PDB file of C-alpha atoms in Angstrom:
ATOM      1  CA  GLU A   1      41.684   1.832 -17.125  1.00 93.00           C
ATOM      2  CA  VAL A   2      40.997   0.978 -12.699  1.00 94.00           C
ATOM      3  CA  GLN A   3      43.249  -2.052 -11.960  1.00 96.00           C
ATOM      4  CA  LEU A   4      43.530  -3.707  -7.924  1.00 97.00           C
ATOM      5  CA  VAL A   5      45.954  -5.857  -7.599  1.00 98.00           C
ATOM      6  CA  GLN A   6      45.979  -8.151  -4.222  1.00 98.00           C
ATOM      7  CA  SER A   7      49.180  -9.444  -2.594  1.00 98.00           C
ATOM      8  CA  GLY A   8      49.580 -13.239  -3.302  1.00 97.00           C
ATOM      9  CA  ALA A   9      48.678 -15.811  -1.247  1.00 98.00           C
ATOM     10  CA  GLU A  10      49.460 -16.803   2.148  1.00 98.00           C
ATOM     11  CA  VAL A  11      49.269 -19.994   4.088  1.00 98.00           C
ATOM     12  CA  LYS A  12      49.200 -19.170   8.153  1.00 98.00           C
ATOM     13  CA  ARG A  13      49.223 -21.332  11.532  1.00 98.00           C
ATOM     14  CA  PRO A  14      45.908 -21.223  13.260  1.00 98.00           C
ATOM     15  CA  GLY A  15      46.158 -18.686  15.979  1.00 98.00           C
ATOM     16  CA  ALA A  16      48.446 -16.271  13.379  1.00 98.00           C
ATOM     17  CA  THR A  17      47.566 -12.927  11.704  1.00 98.00           C
ATOM     18  CA  VAL A  18      47.711 -12.488   7.855  1.00 98.00           C
ATOM     19  CA  LYS A  19      47.099  -9.142   6.026  1.00 98.00           C
ATOM     20  CA  ILE A  20      46.479  -8.582   2.603  1.00 98.00           C
ATOM     21  CA  SER A  21      47.485  -5.821   0.261  1.00 98.00           C
ATOM     22  CA  CYS A  22      45.450  -4.410  -2.678  1.00 98.00           C
ATOM     23  CA  LYS A  23      47.342  -2.061  -4.562  1.00 98.00           C
ATOM     24  CA  VAL A  24      44.666   0.717  -6.864  1.00 98.00           C
ATOM     25  CA  SER A  25      45.423   2.103 -10.083  1.00 96.00           C
ATOM     26  CA  GLY A  26      43.535   4.011 -12.719  1.00 95.00           C
ATOM     27  CA  TYR A  27      41.256   6.547 -10.417  1.00 95.00           C
ATOM     28  CA  THR A  28      41.645   8.787  -7.470  1.00 96.00           C
ATOM     29  CA  PHE A  29      42.567   6.480  -4.681  1.00 96.00           C
ATOM     30  CA  THR A  30      40.454   8.884  -2.372  1.00 96.00           C
ATOM     31  CA  THR A  31      37.165   8.730  -4.428  1.00 96.00           C
ATOM     32  CA  PHE A  32      35.688   5.827  -3.074  1.00 96.00           C
ATOM     33  CA  TYR A  33      35.344   3.460  -0.031  1.00 97.00           C
ATOM     34  CA  ILE A  34      37.465   0.189  -0.714  1.00 98.00           C
ATOM     35  CA  HIS A  35      34.739  -3.060   0.478  1.00 98.00           C
ATOM     36  CA  TRP A  36      36.845  -6.381   1.077  1.00 98.00           C
ATOM     37  CA  VAL A  37      35.206  -9.460   0.623  1.00 98.00           C
ATOM     38  CA  LYS A  38      35.559 -13.257   1.740  1.00 98.00           C
ATOM     39  CA  GLN A  39      34.811 -16.421  -0.564  1.00 98.00           C
ATOM     40  CA  ALA A  40      34.901 -19.392   1.584  1.00 97.00           C
ATOM     41  CA  PRO A  41      36.087 -22.889  -1.130  1.00 95.00           C
ATOM     42  CA  GLY A  42      32.598 -23.797  -2.438  1.00 94.00           C
ATOM     43  CA  LYS A  43      30.820 -20.878  -1.037  1.00 96.00           C
ATOM     44  CA  GLY A  44      28.909 -17.733  -1.685  1.00 96.00           C
ATOM     45  CA  LEU A  45      30.470 -14.167  -1.075  1.00 97.00           C
ATOM     46  CA  GLU A  46      30.468 -12.854   2.402  1.00 97.00           C
ATOM     47  CA  TRP A  47      30.952  -9.037   2.985  1.00 97.00           C
ATOM     48  CA  MET A  48      33.793  -7.765   5.734  1.00 98.00           C
ATOM     49  CA  GLY A  49      33.799  -4.111   5.772  1.00 98.00           C
ATOM     50  CA  LEU A  50      35.188  -1.205   4.355  1.00 98.00           C
ATOM     51  CA  VAL A  51      37.392   1.709   3.923  1.00 98.00           C
ATOM     52  CA  ASP A  52      36.760   5.223   3.465  1.00 98.00           C
ATOM     53  CA  PRO A  53      40.705   6.023   1.682  1.00 97.00           C
ATOM     54  CA  GLU A  54      40.429   9.546   2.729  1.00 96.00           C
ATOM     55  CA  HIS A  55      39.742   9.861   5.835  1.00 96.00           C
ATOM     56  CA  GLY A  56      40.119   5.757   7.186  1.00 94.00           C
ATOM     57  CA  LYS A  57      37.010   5.545   8.513  1.00 97.00           C
ATOM     58  CA  THR A  58      36.023   2.174   8.661  1.00 98.00           C
ATOM     59  CA  ILE A  59      32.413  -0.052   8.976  1.00 97.00           C
ATOM     60  CA  TYR A  60      32.889  -4.172   9.734  1.00 97.00           C
ATOM     61  CA  THR A  61      30.277  -6.883   9.904  1.00 95.00           C
ATOM     62  CA  GLU A  62      29.472  -8.253  12.718  1.00 93.00           C
ATOM     63  CA  ASN A  63      30.995 -11.481  12.538  1.00 92.00           C
ATOM     64  CA  PHE A  64      34.675  -9.745  12.028  1.00 94.00           C
ATOM     65  CA  LYS A  65      34.406  -6.848  13.960  1.00 91.00           C
ATOM     66  CA  ASP A  66      36.554  -8.371  16.758  1.00 95.00           C
ATOM     67  CA  ARG A  67      39.500  -9.262  14.570  1.00 97.00           C
ATOM     68  CA  LEU A  68      39.728  -7.219  11.362  1.00 98.00           C
ATOM     69  CA  THR A  69      41.526  -3.706  10.779  1.00 98.00           C
ATOM     70  CA  LEU A  70      40.837  -2.009   7.153  1.00 98.00           C
ATOM     71  CA  THR A  71      43.571   0.432   6.468  1.00 98.00           C
ATOM     72  CA  ALA A  72      44.151   2.488   4.180  1.00 98.00           C
ATOM     73  CA  ASP A  73      47.746   4.343   2.815  1.00 97.00           C
ATOM     74  CA  ARG A  74      47.281   7.271   0.639  1.00 97.00           C
ATOM     75  CA  SER A  75      51.331   7.639  -0.047  1.00 97.00           C
ATOM     76  CA  THR A  76      51.177   4.377  -1.953  1.00 97.00           C
ATOM     77  CA  ASP A  77      47.704   3.999  -3.327  1.00 98.00           C
ATOM     78  CA  THR A  78      47.128   0.678  -1.324  1.00 98.00           C
ATOM     79  CA  ALA A  79      44.433  -0.955   0.596  1.00 98.00           C
ATOM     80  CA  TYR A  80      44.991  -3.572   3.497  1.00 98.00           C
ATOM     81  CA  MET A  81      42.877  -5.995   5.076  1.00 98.00           C
ATOM     82  CA  GLU A  82      44.399  -7.493   8.589  1.00 98.00           C
ATOM     83  CA  LEU A  83      42.964 -10.588   9.568  1.00 98.00           C
ATOM     84  CA  ARG A  84      44.151 -11.524  13.089  1.00 98.00           C
ATOM     85  CA  GLY A  85      43.571 -15.240  15.296  1.00 98.00           C
ATOM     86  CA  LEU A  86      43.672 -17.116  12.187  1.00 98.00           C
ATOM     87  CA  ARG A  87      41.063 -20.542  12.255  1.00 97.00           C
ATOM     88  CA  SER A  88      40.619 -23.098   9.741  1.00 97.00           C
ATOM     89  CA  GLU A  89      37.175 -21.485   8.798  1.00 97.00           C
ATOM     90  CA  ASP A  90      39.341 -18.315   7.679  1.00 98.00           C
ATOM     91  CA  THR A  91      41.085 -20.343   4.783  1.00 98.00           C
ATOM     92  CA  ALA A  92      39.142 -18.306   1.863  1.00 98.00           C
ATOM     93  CA  PHE A  93      40.014 -16.399  -1.179  1.00 98.00           C
ATOM     94  CA  TYR A  94      39.817 -12.442  -0.079  1.00 98.00           C
ATOM     95  CA  TYR A  95      38.387 -10.140  -2.447  1.00 98.00           C
ATOM     96  CA  CYS A  96      38.781  -6.168  -2.388  1.00 98.00           C
ATOM     97  CA  ALA A  97      36.457  -4.004  -4.842  1.00 98.00           C
ATOM     98  CA  PRO A  98      35.971   0.042  -4.890  1.00 96.00           C
ATOM     99  CA  LEU A  99      32.116   1.229  -4.399  1.00 95.00           C
ATOM    100  CA  ARG A 100      31.525   3.555  -7.574  1.00 91.00           C
ATOM    101  CA  SER A 101      28.169   4.163  -8.593  1.00 89.00           C
ATOM    102  CA  GLY A 102      27.114   1.972  -5.929  1.00 92.00           C
ATOM    103  CA  ALA A 103      28.100  -1.094  -7.053  1.00 94.00           C
ATOM    104  CA  LEU A 104      31.297  -2.848  -6.626  1.00 95.00           C
ATOM    105  CA  ALA A 105      32.189  -2.686 -10.436  1.00 93.00           C
ATOM    106  CA  THR A 106      36.092  -3.590 -10.507  1.00 96.00           C
ATOM    107  CA  TRP A 107      37.439  -6.564  -7.968  1.00 97.00           C
ATOM    108  CA  GLY A 108      41.376  -7.726  -7.372  1.00 97.00           C
ATOM    109  CA  GLN A 109      42.323 -10.535  -8.602  1.00 97.00           C
ATOM    110  CA  GLY A 110      41.536 -12.082  -5.240  1.00 97.00           C
ATOM    111  CA  THR A 111      43.898 -13.425  -2.409  1.00 98.00           C
ATOM    112  CA  LEU A 112      43.873 -16.859  -1.421  1.00 98.00           C
ATOM    113  CA  VAL A 113      44.504 -17.857   2.650  1.00 98.00           C
ATOM    114  CA  THR A 114      44.914 -21.387   3.889  1.00 98.00           C
ATOM    115  CA  VAL A 115      44.700 -21.668   7.319  1.00 98.00           C
ATOM    116  CA  SER A 116      46.272 -24.879   8.638  1.00 96.00           C
ATOM    117  CA  SER A 117      48.540 -26.588  11.403  1.00 94.00           C
TER     118      SER A 117
ATOM    119  CA  GLN B   1      20.968 -17.866   6.207  1.00 66.00           C
ATOM    120  CA  SER B   2      21.439 -15.027   3.558  1.00 74.00           C
ATOM    121  CA  VAL B   3      19.254 -12.008   4.018  1.00 88.00           C
ATOM    122  CA  LEU B   4      18.909 -11.125   0.486  1.00 97.00           C
ATOM    123  CA  ILE B   5      17.144 -14.536  -0.759  1.00 97.00           C
ATOM    124  CA  GLN B   6      17.589 -16.156  -3.792  1.00 98.00           C
ATOM    125  CA  PRO B   7      17.403 -19.532  -5.897  1.00 98.00           C
ATOM    126  CA  PRO B   8      20.115 -21.784  -4.801  1.00 97.00           C
ATOM    127  CA  SER B   9      19.838 -23.122  -8.071  1.00 97.00           C
ATOM    128  CA  ALA B  10      18.248 -22.122 -12.009  1.00 98.00           C
ATOM    129  CA  SER B  11      18.310 -23.886 -15.002  1.00 97.00           C
ATOM    130  CA  GLY B  12      17.086 -22.999 -18.831  1.00 96.00           C
ATOM    131  CA  THR B  13      17.799 -24.280 -22.165  1.00 96.00           C
ATOM    132  CA  PRO B  14      20.015 -22.457 -24.880  1.00 97.00           C
ATOM    133  CA  GLY B  15      17.725 -19.726 -26.633  1.00 96.00           C
ATOM    134  CA  GLN B  16      15.590 -19.167 -23.604  1.00 97.00           C
ATOM    135  CA  ARG B  17      14.535 -16.783 -21.103  1.00 97.00           C
ATOM    136  CA  VAL B  18      15.399 -17.056 -17.321  1.00 98.00           C
ATOM    137  CA  ALA B  19      14.899 -15.214 -14.156  1.00 98.00           C
ATOM    138  CA  ILE B  20      16.496 -14.945 -11.158  1.00 98.00           C
ATOM    139  CA  SER B  21      14.804 -13.766  -7.935  1.00 98.00           C
ATOM    140  CA  CYS B  22      16.364 -11.755  -5.395  1.00 98.00           C
ATOM    141  CA  SER B  23      14.362 -11.192  -2.068  1.00 98.00           C
ATOM    142  CA  GLY B  24      14.952  -8.611   0.642  1.00 97.00           C
ATOM    143  CA  ALA B  25      13.661  -6.192   2.966  1.00 96.00           C
ATOM    144  CA  SER B  26      12.801  -2.481   3.609  1.00 96.00           C
ATOM    145  CA  SER B  27      15.818  -1.796   4.998  1.00 96.00           C
ATOM    146  CA  ASN B  28      17.980  -3.260   1.642  1.00 97.00           C
ATOM    147  CA  ILE B  29      16.353  -3.498  -1.425  1.00 97.00           C
ATOM    148  CA  GLY B  30      13.037  -1.613  -0.652  1.00 96.00           C
ATOM    149  CA  SER B  31      15.519   1.631   0.180  1.00 96.00           C
ATOM    150  CA  ASN B  32      18.571   1.053  -2.121  1.00 97.00           C
ATOM    151  CA  THR B  33      19.511   0.233  -4.959  1.00 97.00           C
ATOM    152  CA  VAL B  34      20.278  -3.510  -6.208  1.00 98.00           C
ATOM    153  CA  THR B  35      23.527  -4.974  -8.408  1.00 98.00           C
ATOM    154  CA  TRP B  36      24.206  -8.054  -9.829  1.00 98.00           C
ATOM    155  CA  TYR B  37      27.139 -10.258  -9.997  1.00 98.00           C
ATOM    156  CA  ARG B  38      28.261 -13.319 -12.476  1.00 98.00           C
ATOM    157  CA  GLN B  39      31.187 -15.589 -11.388  1.00 97.00           C
ATOM    158  CA  LEU B  40      32.003 -18.168 -12.946  1.00 95.00           C
ATOM    159  CA  PRO B  41      34.410 -20.521 -11.449  1.00 91.00           C
ATOM    160  CA  GLY B  42      38.339 -19.597  -9.998  1.00 90.00           C
ATOM    161  CA  THR B  43      37.601 -16.156 -11.253  1.00 95.00           C
ATOM    162  CA  ALA B  44      36.851 -12.813  -9.502  1.00 96.00           C
ATOM    163  CA  PRO B  45      32.693 -11.757  -9.546  1.00 97.00           C
ATOM    164  CA  LYS B  46      32.023  -9.705 -12.424  1.00 97.00           C
ATOM    165  CA  LEU B  47      29.261  -6.637 -12.303  1.00 97.00           C
ATOM    166  CA  LEU B  48      26.230  -7.392 -14.591  1.00 97.00           C
ATOM    167  CA  ILE B  49      24.018  -4.895 -13.342  1.00 98.00           C
ATOM    168  CA  TYR B  50      23.800  -1.981 -11.219  1.00 97.00           C
ATOM    169  CA  ALA B  51      21.384   0.680  -9.681  1.00 97.00           C
ATOM    170  CA  ASN B  52      18.557  -1.696  -9.889  1.00 98.00           C
ATOM    171  CA  ASN B  53      18.553  -2.254 -14.278  1.00 97.00           C
ATOM    172  CA  LYS B  54      21.877  -0.422 -15.939  1.00 97.00           C
ATOM    173  CA  ARG B  55      24.423  -2.728 -17.106  1.00 97.00           C
ATOM    174  CA  PRO B  56      27.769  -1.587 -17.559  1.00 95.00           C
ATOM    175  CA  SER B  57      29.848  -1.179 -20.437  1.00 94.00           C
ATOM    176  CA  GLY B  58      30.645  -4.057 -22.560  1.00 94.00           C
ATOM    177  CA  VAL B  59      27.285  -6.586 -21.437  1.00 96.00           C
ATOM    178  CA  PRO B  60      25.121  -7.285 -23.077  1.00 96.00           C
ATOM    179  CA  ASP B  61      21.724  -5.810 -23.371  1.00 96.00           C
ATOM    180  CA  ARG B  62      20.983  -9.911 -22.891  1.00 97.00           C
ATOM    181  CA  PHE B  63      20.975  -9.062 -19.179  1.00 98.00           C
ATOM    182  CA  SER B  64      18.287  -7.161 -17.887  1.00 98.00           C
ATOM    183  CA  GLY B  65      17.580  -6.020 -14.245  1.00 98.00           C
ATOM    184  CA  SER B  66      14.166  -5.160 -12.170  1.00 98.00           C
ATOM    185  CA  LYS B  67      13.080  -4.204  -9.031  1.00 98.00           C
ATOM    186  CA  SER B  68      10.230  -3.814  -7.466  1.00 97.00           C
ATOM    187  CA  GLY B  69       9.220  -2.901  -3.821  1.00 97.00           C
ATOM    188  CA  THR B  70      11.238  -5.294  -1.387  1.00 97.00           C
ATOM    189  CA  SER B  71      12.077  -7.315  -4.401  1.00 98.00           C
ATOM    190  CA  ALA B  72      14.414  -8.083  -7.551  1.00 98.00           C
ATOM    191  CA  SER B  73      15.089  -9.693 -10.700  1.00 98.00           C
ATOM    192  CA  LEU B  74      17.671 -10.231 -13.375  1.00 98.00           C
ATOM    193  CA  ALA B  75      16.407 -12.043 -16.392  1.00 98.00           C
ATOM    194  CA  ILE B  76      18.993 -13.096 -19.163  1.00 98.00           C
ATOM    195  CA  SER B  77      17.360 -13.716 -22.751  1.00 97.00           C
ATOM    196  CA  GLY B  78      18.645 -16.136 -25.405  1.00 97.00           C
ATOM    197  CA  LEU B  79      20.824 -18.288 -23.198  1.00 97.00           C
ATOM    198  CA  HIS B  80      24.034 -19.167 -24.110  1.00 94.00           C
ATOM    199  CA  SER B  81      26.127 -22.646 -22.831  1.00 94.00           C
ATOM    200  CA  ASP B  82      28.565 -20.017 -21.014  1.00 94.00           C
ATOM    201  CA  ASP B  83      25.967 -18.512 -19.174  1.00 96.00           C
ATOM    202  CA  GLU B  84      26.166 -20.563 -16.903  1.00 97.00           C
ATOM    203  CA  ALA B  85      28.225 -19.647 -13.980  1.00 97.00           C
ATOM    204  CA  VAL B  86      26.854 -18.202 -10.059  1.00 98.00           C
ATOM    205  CA  TYR B  87      24.899 -15.246  -9.581  1.00 98.00           C
ATOM    206  CA  TYR B  88      24.845 -12.966  -6.866  1.00 98.00           C
ATOM    207  CA  CYS B  89      22.146 -10.102  -5.726  1.00 98.00           C
ATOM    208  CA  ALA B  90      23.332  -7.543  -3.234  1.00 98.00           C
ATOM    209  CA  GLY B  91      23.634  -3.797  -1.726  1.00 97.00           C
ATOM    210  CA  TRP B  92      23.660  -1.828   0.973  1.00 97.00           C
ATOM    211  CA  ASP B  93      21.192  -2.185   4.383  1.00 96.00           C
ATOM    212  CA  ASP B  94      20.257   0.512   6.146  1.00 96.00           C
ATOM    213  CA  SER B  95      19.791  -0.944   9.602  1.00 95.00           C
ATOM    214  CA  LEU B  96      22.483  -3.352   9.788  1.00 95.00           C
ATOM    215  CA  ASN B  97      25.046  -1.052   8.290  1.00 95.00           C
ATOM    216  CA  ALA B  98      25.879  -3.487   5.819  1.00 96.00           C
ATOM    217  CA  TRP B  99      26.719  -4.609   1.992  1.00 97.00           C
ATOM    218  CA  LEU B 100      24.702  -7.625   1.829  1.00 97.00           C
ATOM    219  CA  PHE B 101      25.061 -10.667  -0.465  1.00 97.00           C
ATOM    220  CA  GLY B 102      22.467 -13.117  -1.723  1.00 98.00           C
ATOM    221  CA  GLY B 103      23.274 -16.932  -1.346  1.00 97.00           C
ATOM    222  CA  GLY B 104      24.013 -17.408  -5.047  1.00 98.00           C
ATOM    223  CA  THR B 105      21.535 -18.773  -7.591  1.00 98.00           C
ATOM    224  CA  LYS B 106      23.888 -21.395  -9.500  1.00 98.00           C
ATOM    225  CA  LEU B 107      21.932 -21.405 -12.793  1.00 98.00           C
ATOM    226  CA  SER B 108      22.806 -24.672 -15.187  1.00 97.00           C
ATOM    227  CA  VAL B 109      22.092 -24.249 -19.383  1.00 96.00           C
ATOM    228  CA  LEU B 110      20.689 -27.817 -20.220  1.00 90.00           C
TER     229      LEU B 110
END
């Protein structure tokens, strides 16, 4: 069974950096790109970017490309999302999901990041 | 505003059939497959439809997807009260080199 387990909730000050982990099990980690999605309170889903766990290649959406780093650790089957220069509008749930058969079929449980002074 | 356009809301009565549209462009829906997700409050999205019209194991056949040109549609038949949720279409855009989500449609079962 494919499972993605994300790290716990974070509270950060404006300007800080957050790094969220996404531990994968149930399939070969390097097989599928891992996507990251943001959902602010009461808002829709916003795609942030993806990482290729096999080669480390990344694609970032324009909105986040200057502050976002996505990585993948093949030794621990874990993907990471690091967001720098946090601001209040970064308060959101963040989800990881592998792209399988052209779809985000399984999602992590989500990690709530709260940015507050 | 999202590149994939969905109506913000839809409604139906129990047992009825409802359809939710998703309008895109040649660079996204027109050239790539469409997926649909359902999200209940406080939970992660769940895949309903992939490859335009395929259902993952465990998704009832009350849910169906279709695509024509640069538009796609999700149909739900035999509405249940627990179908109340937000539904999102999504897919890849070749021009933006990005995955896109529609703005979401909140379905109410009256």
